[in-house]
mmCIF file of C-alpha atoms in Angstrom:
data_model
loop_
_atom_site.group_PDB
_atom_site.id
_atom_site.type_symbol
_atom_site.label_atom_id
_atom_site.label_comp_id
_atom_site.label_asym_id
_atom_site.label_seq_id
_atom_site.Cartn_x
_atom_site.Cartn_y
_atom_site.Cartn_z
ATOM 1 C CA UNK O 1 -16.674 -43.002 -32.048
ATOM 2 C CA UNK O 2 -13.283 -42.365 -33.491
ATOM 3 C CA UNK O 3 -12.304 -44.279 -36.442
ATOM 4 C CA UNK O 4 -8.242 -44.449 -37.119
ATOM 5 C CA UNK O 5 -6.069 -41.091 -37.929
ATOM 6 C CA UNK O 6 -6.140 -39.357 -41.296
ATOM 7 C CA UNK O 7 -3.209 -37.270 -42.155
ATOM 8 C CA UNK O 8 -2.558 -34.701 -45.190
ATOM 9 C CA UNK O 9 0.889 -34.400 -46.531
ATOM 10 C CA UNK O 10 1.689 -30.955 -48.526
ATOM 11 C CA UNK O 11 4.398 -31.227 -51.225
ATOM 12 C CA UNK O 12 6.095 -29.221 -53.459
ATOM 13 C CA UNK O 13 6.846 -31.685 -56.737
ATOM 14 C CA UNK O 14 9.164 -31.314 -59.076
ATOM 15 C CA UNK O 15 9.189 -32.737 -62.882
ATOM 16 C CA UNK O 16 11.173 -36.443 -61.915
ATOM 17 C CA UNK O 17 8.909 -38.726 -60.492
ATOM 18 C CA UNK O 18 11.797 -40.751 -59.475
ATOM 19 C CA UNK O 19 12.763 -37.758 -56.964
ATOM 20 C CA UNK O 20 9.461 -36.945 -55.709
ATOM 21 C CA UNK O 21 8.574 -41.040 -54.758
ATOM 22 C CA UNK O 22 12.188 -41.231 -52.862
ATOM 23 C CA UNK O 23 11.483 -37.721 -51.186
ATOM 24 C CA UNK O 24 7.883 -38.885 -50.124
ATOM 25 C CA UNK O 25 8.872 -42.421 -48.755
ATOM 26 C CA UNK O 26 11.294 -40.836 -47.001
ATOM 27 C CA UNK O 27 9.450 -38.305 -45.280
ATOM 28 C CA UNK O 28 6.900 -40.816 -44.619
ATOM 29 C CA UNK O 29 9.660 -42.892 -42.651
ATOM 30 C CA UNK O 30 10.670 -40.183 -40.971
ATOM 31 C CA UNK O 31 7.059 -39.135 -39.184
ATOM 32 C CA UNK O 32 5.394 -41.160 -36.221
ATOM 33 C CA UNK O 33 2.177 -42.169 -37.510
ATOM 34 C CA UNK O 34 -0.435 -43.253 -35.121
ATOM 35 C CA UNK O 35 -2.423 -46.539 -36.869
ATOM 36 C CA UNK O 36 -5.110 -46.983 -38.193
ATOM 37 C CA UNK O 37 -3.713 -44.402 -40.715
ATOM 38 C CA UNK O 38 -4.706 -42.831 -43.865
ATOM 39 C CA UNK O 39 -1.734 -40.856 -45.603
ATOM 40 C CA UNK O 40 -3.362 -38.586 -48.181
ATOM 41 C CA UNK O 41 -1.214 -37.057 -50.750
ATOM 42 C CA UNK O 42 -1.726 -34.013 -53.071
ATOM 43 C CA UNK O 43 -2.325 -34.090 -57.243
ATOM 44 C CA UNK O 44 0.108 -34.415 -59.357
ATOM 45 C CA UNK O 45 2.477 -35.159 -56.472
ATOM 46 C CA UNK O 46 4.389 -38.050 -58.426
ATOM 47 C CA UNK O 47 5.173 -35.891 -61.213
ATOM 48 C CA UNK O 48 4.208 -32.234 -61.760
ATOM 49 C CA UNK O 49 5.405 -31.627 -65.342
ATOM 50 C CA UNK O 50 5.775 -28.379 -67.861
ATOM 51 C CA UNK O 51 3.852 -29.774 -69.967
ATOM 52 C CA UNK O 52 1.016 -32.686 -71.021
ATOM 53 C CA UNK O 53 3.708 -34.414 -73.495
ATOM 54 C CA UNK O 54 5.879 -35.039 -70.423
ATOM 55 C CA UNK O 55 2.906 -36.121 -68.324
ATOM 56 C CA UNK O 56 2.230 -38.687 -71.101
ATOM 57 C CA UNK O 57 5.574 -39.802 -71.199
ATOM 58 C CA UNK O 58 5.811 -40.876 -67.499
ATOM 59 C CA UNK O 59 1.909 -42.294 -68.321
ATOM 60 C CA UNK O 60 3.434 -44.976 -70.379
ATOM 61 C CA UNK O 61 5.166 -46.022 -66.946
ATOM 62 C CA UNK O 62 2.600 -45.996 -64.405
ATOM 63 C CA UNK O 63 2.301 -49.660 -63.303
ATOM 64 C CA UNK O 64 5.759 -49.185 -62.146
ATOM 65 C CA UNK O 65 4.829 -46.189 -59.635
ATOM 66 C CA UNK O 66 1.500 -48.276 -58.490
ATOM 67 C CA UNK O 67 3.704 -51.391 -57.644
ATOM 68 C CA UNK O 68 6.419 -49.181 -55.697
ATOM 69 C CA UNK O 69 3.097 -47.257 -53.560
ATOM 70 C CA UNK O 70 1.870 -50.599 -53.016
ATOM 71 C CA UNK O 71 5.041 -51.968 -51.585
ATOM 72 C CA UNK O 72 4.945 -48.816 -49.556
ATOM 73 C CA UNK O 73 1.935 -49.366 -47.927
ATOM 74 C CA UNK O 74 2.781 -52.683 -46.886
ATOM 75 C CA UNK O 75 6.070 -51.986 -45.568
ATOM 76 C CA UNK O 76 4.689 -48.374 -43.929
ATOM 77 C CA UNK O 77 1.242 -50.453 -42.362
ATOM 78 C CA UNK O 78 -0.606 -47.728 -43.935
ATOM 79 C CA UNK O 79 -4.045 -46.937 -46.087
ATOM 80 C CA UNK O 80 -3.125 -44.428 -49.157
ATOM 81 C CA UNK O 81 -4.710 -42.265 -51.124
ATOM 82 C CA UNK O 82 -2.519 -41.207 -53.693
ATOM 83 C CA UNK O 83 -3.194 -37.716 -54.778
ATOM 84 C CA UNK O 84 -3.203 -38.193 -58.753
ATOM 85 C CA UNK O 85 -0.931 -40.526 -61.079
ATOM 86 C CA UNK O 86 -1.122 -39.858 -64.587
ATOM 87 C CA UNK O 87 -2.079 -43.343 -65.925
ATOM 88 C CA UNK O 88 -2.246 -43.675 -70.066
ATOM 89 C CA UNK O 89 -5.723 -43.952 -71.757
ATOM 90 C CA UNK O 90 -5.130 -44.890 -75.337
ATOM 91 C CA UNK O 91 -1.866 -44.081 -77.797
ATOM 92 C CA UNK O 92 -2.234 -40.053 -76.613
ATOM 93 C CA UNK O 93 -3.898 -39.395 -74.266
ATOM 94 C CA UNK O 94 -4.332 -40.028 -69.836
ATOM 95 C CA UNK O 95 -6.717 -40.036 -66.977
ATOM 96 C CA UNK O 96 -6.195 -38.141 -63.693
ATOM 97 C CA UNK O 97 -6.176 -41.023 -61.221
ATOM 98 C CA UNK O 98 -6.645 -41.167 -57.722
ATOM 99 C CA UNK O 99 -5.846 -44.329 -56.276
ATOM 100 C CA UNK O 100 -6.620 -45.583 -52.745
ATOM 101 C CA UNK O 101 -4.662 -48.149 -51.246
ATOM 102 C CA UNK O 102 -5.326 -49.947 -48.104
ATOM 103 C CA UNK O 103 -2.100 -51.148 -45.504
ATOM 104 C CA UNK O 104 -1.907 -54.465 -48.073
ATOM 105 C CA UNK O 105 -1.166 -52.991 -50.805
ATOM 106 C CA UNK O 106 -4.288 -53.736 -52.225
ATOM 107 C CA UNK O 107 -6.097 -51.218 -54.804
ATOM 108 C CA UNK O 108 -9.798 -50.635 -53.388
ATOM 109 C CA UNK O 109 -10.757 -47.862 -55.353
ATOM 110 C CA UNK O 110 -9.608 -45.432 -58.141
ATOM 111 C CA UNK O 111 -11.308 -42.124 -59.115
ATOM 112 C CA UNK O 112 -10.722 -40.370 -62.418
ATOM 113 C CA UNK O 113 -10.881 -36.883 -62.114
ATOM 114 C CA UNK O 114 -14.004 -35.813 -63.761
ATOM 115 C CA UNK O 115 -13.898 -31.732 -64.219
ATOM 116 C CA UNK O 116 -10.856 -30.598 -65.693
ATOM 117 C CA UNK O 117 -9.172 -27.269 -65.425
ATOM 118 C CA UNK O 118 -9.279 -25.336 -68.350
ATOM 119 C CA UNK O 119 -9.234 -21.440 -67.460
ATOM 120 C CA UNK O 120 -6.943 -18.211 -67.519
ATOM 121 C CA UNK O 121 -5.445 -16.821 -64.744
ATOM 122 C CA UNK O 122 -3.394 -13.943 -63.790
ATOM 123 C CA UNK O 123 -0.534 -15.796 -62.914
ATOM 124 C CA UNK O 124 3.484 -16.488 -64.180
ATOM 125 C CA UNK O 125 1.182 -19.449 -66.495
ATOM 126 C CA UNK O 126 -1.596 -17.217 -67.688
ATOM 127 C CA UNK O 127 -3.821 -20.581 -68.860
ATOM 128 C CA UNK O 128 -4.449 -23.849 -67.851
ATOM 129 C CA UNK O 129 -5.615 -26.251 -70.712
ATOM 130 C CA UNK O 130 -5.923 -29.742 -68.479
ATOM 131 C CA UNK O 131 -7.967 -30.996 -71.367
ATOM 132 C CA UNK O 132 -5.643 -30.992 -73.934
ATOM 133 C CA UNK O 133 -4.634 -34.615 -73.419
ATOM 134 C CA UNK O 134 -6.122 -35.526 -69.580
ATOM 135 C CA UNK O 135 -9.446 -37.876 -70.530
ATOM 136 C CA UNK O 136 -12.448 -36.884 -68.121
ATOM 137 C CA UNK O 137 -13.571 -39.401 -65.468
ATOM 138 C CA UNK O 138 -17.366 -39.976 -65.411
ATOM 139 C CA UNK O 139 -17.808 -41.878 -62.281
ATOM 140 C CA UNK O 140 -18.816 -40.864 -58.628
ATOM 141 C CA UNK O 141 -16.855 -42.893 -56.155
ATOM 142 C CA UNK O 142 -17.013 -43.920 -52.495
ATOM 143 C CA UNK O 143 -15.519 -46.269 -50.646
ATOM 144 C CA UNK O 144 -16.082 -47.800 -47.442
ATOM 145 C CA UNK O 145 -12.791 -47.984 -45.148
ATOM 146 C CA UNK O 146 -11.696 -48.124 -41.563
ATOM 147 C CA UNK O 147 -11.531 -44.682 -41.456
ATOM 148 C CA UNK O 148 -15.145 -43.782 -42.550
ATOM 149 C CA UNK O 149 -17.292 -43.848 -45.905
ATOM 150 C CA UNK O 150 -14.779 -41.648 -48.047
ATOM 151 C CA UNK O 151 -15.929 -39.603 -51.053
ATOM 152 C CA UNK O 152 -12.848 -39.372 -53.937
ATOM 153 C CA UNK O 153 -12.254 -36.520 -55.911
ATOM 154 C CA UNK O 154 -10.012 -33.979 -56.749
ATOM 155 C CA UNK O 155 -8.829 -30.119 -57.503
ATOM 156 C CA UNK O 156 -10.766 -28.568 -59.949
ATOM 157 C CA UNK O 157 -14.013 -30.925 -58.606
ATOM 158 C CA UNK O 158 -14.070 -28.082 -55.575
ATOM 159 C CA UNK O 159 -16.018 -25.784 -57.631
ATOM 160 C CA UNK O 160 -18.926 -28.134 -58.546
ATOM 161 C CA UNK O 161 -21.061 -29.259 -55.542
ATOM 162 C CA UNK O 162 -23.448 -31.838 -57.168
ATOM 163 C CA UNK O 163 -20.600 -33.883 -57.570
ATOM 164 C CA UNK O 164 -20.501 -33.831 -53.542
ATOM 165 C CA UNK O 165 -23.940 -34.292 -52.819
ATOM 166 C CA UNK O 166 -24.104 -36.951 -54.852
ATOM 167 C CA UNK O 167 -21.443 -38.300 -52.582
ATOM 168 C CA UNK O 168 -23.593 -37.887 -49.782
ATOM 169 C CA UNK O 169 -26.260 -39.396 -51.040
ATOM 170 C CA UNK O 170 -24.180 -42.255 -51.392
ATOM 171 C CA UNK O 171 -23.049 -42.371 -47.902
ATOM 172 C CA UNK O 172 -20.098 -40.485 -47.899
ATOM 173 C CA UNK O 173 -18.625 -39.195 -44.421
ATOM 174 C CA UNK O 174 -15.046 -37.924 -45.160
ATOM 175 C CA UNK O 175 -14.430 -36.267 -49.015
ATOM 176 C CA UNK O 176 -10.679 -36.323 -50.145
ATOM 177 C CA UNK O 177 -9.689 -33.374 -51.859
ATOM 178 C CA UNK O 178 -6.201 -33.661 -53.143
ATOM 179 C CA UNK O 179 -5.269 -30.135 -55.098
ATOM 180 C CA UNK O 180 -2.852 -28.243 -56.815
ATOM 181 C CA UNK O 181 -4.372 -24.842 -56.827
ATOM 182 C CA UNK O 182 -2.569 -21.514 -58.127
ATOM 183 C CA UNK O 183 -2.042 -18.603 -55.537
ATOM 184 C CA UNK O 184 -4.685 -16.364 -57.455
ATOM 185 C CA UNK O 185 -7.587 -18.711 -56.844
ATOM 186 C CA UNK O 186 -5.762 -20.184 -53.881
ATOM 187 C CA UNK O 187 -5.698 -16.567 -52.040
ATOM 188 C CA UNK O 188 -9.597 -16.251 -52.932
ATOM 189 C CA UNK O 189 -11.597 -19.280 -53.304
ATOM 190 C CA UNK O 190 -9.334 -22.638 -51.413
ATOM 191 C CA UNK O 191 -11.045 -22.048 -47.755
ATOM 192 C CA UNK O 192 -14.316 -21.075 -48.696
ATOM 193 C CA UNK O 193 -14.926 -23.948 -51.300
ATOM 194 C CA UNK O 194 -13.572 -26.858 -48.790
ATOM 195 C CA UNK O 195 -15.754 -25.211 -45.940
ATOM 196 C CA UNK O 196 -18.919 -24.737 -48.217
ATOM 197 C CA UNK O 197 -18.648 -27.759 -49.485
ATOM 198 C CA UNK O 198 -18.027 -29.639 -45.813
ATOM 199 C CA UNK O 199 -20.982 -27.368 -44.384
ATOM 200 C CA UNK O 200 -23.456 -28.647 -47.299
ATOM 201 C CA UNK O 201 -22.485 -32.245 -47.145
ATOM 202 C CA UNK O 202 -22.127 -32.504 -43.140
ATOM 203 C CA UNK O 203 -18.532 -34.205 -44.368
ATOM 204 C CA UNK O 204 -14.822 -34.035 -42.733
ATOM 205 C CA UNK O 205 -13.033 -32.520 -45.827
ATOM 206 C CA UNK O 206 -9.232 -33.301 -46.368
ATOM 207 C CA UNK O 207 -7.287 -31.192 -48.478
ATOM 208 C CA UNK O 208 -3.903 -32.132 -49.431
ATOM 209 C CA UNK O 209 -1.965 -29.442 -51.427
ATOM 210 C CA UNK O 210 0.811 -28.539 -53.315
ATOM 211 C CA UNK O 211 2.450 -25.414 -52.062
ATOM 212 C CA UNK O 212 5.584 -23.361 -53.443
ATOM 213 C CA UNK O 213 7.434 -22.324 -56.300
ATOM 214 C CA UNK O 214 8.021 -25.715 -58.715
ATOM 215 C CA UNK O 215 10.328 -26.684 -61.021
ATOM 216 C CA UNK O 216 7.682 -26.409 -63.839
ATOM 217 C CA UNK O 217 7.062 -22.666 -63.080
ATOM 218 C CA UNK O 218 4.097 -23.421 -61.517
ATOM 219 C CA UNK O 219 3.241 -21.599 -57.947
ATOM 220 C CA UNK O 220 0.746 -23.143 -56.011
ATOM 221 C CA UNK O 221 -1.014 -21.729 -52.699
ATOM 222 C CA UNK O 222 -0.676 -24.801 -50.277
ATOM 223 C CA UNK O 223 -2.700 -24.489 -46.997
ATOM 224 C CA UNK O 224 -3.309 -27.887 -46.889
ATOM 225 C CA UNK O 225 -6.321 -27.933 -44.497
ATOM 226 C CA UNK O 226 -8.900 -30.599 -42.974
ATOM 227 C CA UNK O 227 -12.575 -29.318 -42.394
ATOM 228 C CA UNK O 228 -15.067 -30.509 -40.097
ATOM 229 C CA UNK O 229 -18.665 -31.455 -40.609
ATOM 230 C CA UNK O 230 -19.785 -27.679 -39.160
ATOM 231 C CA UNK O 231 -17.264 -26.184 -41.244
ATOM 232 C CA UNK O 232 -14.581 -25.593 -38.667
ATOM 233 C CA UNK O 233 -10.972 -25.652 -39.739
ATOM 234 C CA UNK O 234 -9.528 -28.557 -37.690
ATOM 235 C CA UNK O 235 -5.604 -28.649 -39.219
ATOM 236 C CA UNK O 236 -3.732 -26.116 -41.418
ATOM 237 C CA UNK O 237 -0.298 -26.900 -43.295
ATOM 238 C CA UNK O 238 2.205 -24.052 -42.919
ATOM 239 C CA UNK O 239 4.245 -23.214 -45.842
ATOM 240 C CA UNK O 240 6.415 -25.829 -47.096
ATOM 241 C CA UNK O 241 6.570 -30.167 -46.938
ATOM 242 C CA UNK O 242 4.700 -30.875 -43.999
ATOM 243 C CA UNK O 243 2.014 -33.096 -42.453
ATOM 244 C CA UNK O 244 -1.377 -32.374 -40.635
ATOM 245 C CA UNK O 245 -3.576 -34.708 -39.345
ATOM 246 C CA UNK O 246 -6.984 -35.433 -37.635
ATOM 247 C CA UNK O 247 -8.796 -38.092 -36.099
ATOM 248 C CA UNK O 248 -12.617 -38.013 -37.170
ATOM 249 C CA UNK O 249 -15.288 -38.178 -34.779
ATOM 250 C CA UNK O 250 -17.495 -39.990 -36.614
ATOM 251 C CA UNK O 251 -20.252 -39.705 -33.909
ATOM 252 C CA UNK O 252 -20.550 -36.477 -34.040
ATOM 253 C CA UNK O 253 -21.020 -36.321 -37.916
ATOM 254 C CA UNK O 254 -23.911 -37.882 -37.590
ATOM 255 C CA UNK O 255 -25.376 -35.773 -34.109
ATOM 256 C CA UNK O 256 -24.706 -32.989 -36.466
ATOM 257 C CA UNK O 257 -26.814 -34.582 -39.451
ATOM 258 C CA UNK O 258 -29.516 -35.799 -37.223
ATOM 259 C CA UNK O 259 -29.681 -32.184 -35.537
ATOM 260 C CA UNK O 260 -30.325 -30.675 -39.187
ATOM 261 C CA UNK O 261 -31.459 -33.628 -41.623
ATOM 262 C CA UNK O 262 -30.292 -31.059 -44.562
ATOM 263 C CA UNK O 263 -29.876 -34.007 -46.650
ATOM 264 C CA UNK O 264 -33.294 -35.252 -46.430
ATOM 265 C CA UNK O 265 -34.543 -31.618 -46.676
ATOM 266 C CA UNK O 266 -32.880 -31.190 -50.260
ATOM 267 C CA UNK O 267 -35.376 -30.963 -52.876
ATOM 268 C CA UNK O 268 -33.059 -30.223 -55.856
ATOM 269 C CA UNK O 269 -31.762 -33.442 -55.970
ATOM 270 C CA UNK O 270 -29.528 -34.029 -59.629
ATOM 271 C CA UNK O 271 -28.985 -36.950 -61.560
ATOM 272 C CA UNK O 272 -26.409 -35.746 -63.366
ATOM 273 C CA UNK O 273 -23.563 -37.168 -61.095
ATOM 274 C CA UNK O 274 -25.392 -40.808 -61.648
#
């Protein structure tokens, strides 16, 4: 059973969000899309600012940016899920949101991103301090769609797979991994963690990335990339804007979970996602 055609866009943002919606919608116009389709964008694709200040700043505006993605689904025919939107929380302060769309227009689901980035590394930035005014999500989603059960996260989330299983556990069949991740870690850690965490959760992972050199000084790795169930690397973004796609075969997910029942084997089951 096939079930519709996802496809992962790579971008390389800049600061003005104006800029980066009129560059996306018309890319998206430009590209033969095969329906039932899910367009999956990377984080911070709508603006990728210098620093949290200006992310707040273009906060304040965010119904705006929801209204024109909603218009574009409808006019497009397509499901979205729109990387992350900085949407204000408060007089100072702003979730992570991913938003998922369907070809209405209508919001079905929205996912705060829940572990925030807050490291050093040996990069042109030197530290990321996400937490400074980005408020942590709490809640596990899924959401059922034509496309599959998906499981919503982002970035950062990669490194923490209890967040996944409890995905699983709630029925997910395709995770959505929209990132921004810096060459360093990028270069080391960006294929293993979407194939471990596909592998453990007998998911399709979808990656959408960032990729380049950005206005904000920011370099991110790119190499967008959708996973299968058994790990396999289906679809890999070269450098630059592009688009890769796949079209899940849902049926064999689940030949593959009822060959090895991991998920029913699993006896270190946390509540901590709950």
């Amino acid at each position: 059973m096939k079930n519709g055609h996802i496809y992962a866009v790579q971008m390389c943002s800049g600061i003005q969000p104006e800029e980066n919606f009129a560059q996306l919608s018309a890319f998206l116009r430009a590209q033969t899309l095969a329906r039932p389709a899910l367009v999956c964008l990377p984080e911070s694709w709508l603006a990728f600012c210098e620093t949290p200040q200006q992310t707040l700043a273009y906060a304040e505006h965010s119904q705006h940016w929801v209204t024109q993605l909603q218009q574009l689904c409808r006019e497009l025919d397509i499901w979205l899920a729109a990387g992350t939107i900085a949407i204000k929380e408060g007089e100072s302060r702003y979730y992570a949101a991913s938003l998922l769309f369907n070809n209405e227009g209508v919001e079905v689901a929205r996912y705060n991103k829940i572990h925030l980035f807050d490291a050093d590394v040996a990069d042109n930035a030197g530290q990321y301090r996400e937490s400074t005014l980005t408020c942590a999500g709490e809640n596990v989603v899924t959401v059922a769609s034509p496309f599959g059960r998906l499981g919503m996260s982002v970035c950062y989330d990669i490194r923490f797979p209890g967040l996944y299983q409890s995905m699983r556990e709630q029925g997910a069949e395709i995770l959505l991994v929209p990132s921004a991740f810096t060459t360093v870690t990028g270069e080391a850690h960006w294929q293993p963690l979407l194939q471990a965490r596909a592998i453990e959760t007998q998911c399709y992972v979808v990656a959408a990335a960032q990729q380049g050199h950005h206005e904000n000084g920011r370099q991110t790795y790119g190499h967008s990339l959708i996973v299968s169930p058994w790990g396999a690397c289906l679809a890999e973004a070269s450098e630059g804007v592009g688009i890769i796609h796949v079209r899940p075969e849902l049926a064999e997910l689940h030949a593959i979970r009822q060959k090895m029942p991991v998920a029913a084997h699993n006896r270190f089951k946390s509540d901590f996602y709950e």
